[in-house]
Coordinates of C-alpha atoms in Angstrom, one line a residue:
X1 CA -8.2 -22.9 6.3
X2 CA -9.4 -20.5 3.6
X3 CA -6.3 -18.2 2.5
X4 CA -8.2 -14.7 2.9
X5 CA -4.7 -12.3 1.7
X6 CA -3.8 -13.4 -1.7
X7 CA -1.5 -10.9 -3.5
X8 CA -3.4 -8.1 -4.5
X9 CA -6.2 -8.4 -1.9
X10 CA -6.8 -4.8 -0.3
X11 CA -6.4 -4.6 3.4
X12 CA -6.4 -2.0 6.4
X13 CA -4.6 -1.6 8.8
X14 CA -4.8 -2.4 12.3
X15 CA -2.3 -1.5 14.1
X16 CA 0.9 0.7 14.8
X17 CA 1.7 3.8 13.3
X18 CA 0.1 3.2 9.6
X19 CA -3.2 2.5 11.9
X20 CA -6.1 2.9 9.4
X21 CA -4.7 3.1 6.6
X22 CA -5.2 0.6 3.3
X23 CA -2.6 -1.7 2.1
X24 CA -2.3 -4.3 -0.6
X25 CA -0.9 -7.4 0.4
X26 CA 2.3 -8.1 -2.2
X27 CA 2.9 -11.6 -0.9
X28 CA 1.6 -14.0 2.2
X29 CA 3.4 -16.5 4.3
X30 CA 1.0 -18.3 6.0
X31 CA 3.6 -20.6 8.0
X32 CA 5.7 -17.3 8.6
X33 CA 9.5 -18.0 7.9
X34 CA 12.6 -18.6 10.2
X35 CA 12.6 -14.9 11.3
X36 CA 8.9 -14.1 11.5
X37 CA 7.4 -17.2 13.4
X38 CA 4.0 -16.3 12.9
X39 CA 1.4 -16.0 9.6
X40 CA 2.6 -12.5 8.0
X41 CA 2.1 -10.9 4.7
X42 CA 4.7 -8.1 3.0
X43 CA 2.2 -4.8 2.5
X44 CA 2.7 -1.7 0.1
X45 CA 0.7 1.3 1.4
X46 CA -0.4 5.0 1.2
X47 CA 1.1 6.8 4.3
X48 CA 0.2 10.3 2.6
X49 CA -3.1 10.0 0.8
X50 CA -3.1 12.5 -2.5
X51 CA -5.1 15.6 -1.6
X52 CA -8.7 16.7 -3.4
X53 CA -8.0 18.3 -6.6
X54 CA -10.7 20.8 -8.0
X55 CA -11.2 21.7 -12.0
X56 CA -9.6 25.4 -11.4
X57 CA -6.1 24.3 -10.3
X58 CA -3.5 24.7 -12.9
X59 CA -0.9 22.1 -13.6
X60 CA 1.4 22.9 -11.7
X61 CA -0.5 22.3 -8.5
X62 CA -2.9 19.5 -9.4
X63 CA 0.9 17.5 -9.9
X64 CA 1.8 18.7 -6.6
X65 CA -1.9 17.6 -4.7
X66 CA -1.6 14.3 -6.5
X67 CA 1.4 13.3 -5.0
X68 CA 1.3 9.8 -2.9
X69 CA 3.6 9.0 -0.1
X70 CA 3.8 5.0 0.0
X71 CA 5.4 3.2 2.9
X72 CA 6.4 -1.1 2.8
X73 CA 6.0 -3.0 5.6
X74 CA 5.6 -6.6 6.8
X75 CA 2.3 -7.3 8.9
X76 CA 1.3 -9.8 11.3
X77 CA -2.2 -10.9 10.2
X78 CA -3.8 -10.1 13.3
X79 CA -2.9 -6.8 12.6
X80 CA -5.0 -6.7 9.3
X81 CA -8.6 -6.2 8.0
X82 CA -8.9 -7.7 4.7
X83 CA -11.5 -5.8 2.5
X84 CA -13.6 -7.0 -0.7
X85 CA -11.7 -5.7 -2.9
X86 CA -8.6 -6.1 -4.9
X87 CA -5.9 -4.5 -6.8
X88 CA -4.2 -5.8 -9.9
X89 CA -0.7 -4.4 -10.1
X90 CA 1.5 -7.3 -11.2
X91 CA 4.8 -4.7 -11.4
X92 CA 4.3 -4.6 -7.5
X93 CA 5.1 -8.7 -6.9
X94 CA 8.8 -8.1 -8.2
X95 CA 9.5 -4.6 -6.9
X96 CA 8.7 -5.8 -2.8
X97 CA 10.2 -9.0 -1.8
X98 CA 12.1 -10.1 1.4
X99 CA 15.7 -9.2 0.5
X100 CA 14.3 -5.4 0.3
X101 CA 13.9 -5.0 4.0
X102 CA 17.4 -6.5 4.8
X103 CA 19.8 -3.5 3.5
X104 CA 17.9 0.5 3.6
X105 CA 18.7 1.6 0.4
X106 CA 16.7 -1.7 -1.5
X107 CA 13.7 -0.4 0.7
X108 CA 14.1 2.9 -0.5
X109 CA 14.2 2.1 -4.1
X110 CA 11.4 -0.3 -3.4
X111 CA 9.4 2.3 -2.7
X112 CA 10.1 4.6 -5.6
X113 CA 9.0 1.7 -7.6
X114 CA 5.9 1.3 -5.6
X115 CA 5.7 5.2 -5.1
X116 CA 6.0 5.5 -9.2
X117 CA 2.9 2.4 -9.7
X118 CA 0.8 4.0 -7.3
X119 CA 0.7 7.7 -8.8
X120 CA 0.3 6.2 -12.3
X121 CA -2.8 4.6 -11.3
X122 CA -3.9 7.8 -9.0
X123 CA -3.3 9.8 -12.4
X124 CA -5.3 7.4 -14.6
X125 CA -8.3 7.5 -12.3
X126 CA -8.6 3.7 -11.7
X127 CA -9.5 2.6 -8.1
X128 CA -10.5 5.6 -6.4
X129 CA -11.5 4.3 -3.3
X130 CA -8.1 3.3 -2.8
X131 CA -6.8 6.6 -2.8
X132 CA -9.1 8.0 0.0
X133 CA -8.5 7.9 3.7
X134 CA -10.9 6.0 6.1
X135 CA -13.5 8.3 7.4
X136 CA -14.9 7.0 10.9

């Protein structure tokens, strides 16, 4: 079988309360593990896309709009759309693993890091579609 979610591969989500939104897939496990039975990939997300920024705004509130509210989570695949594209953040593939999801305050600082890598490349204007919500 083909392996479709390779790290970095964009996804959406189908499923539960992050429904729609778009993931990148941090690392698959395509025979699951001893917990999770079943093909699964850890996700970092955008629960809280950044808002539209126009050339007026002052500093002040173009920091605020840009703001991106992340979330980490680990998906079944059926639960997953993979898309064309791809996202090369290599800081993400040590800042997510396994052990984060065990104790609440590693997932917290998990996703300051991934909260932190996500607005740097929001700011720096590189993969804009990324940072737009699906519009049916």
């Amino acid at each position: 079988m083909v392996k479709v979610y390779k790290p970095g591969k964009v996804a959406i989500v189908l499923q539960g309360r992050q429904a729609g939104k778009k993931v990148v897939v941090i690392k698959q496990l395509d025979e699951g593990s001893k917990e999770r039975p079943f093909p699964h990939a850890i996700v970092a997300g955008i629960e809280r896309y950044p808002r539209k920024v126009t050339r007026r705004m002052g500093q002040k509130k173009l920091a605020h709009r840009s703001k991106v509210k992340p979330f980490i989570k680990v998906i079944n695949y059926s639960h997953l759309f993979p898309t064309r594209y791809a996202l090369e953040l290599e800081a993400l593939k040590g800042s997510v693993t396994s052990e984060s999801f065990k104790e609440p305050s590693q997932r917290e600082d998990a996703k300051k890091v991934v909260k932190k890598l996500f607005e740097d490349r929001y700011t720096s204007g590189k993969n804009k579609w990324f940072f737009q919500p699906l519009r049916f």
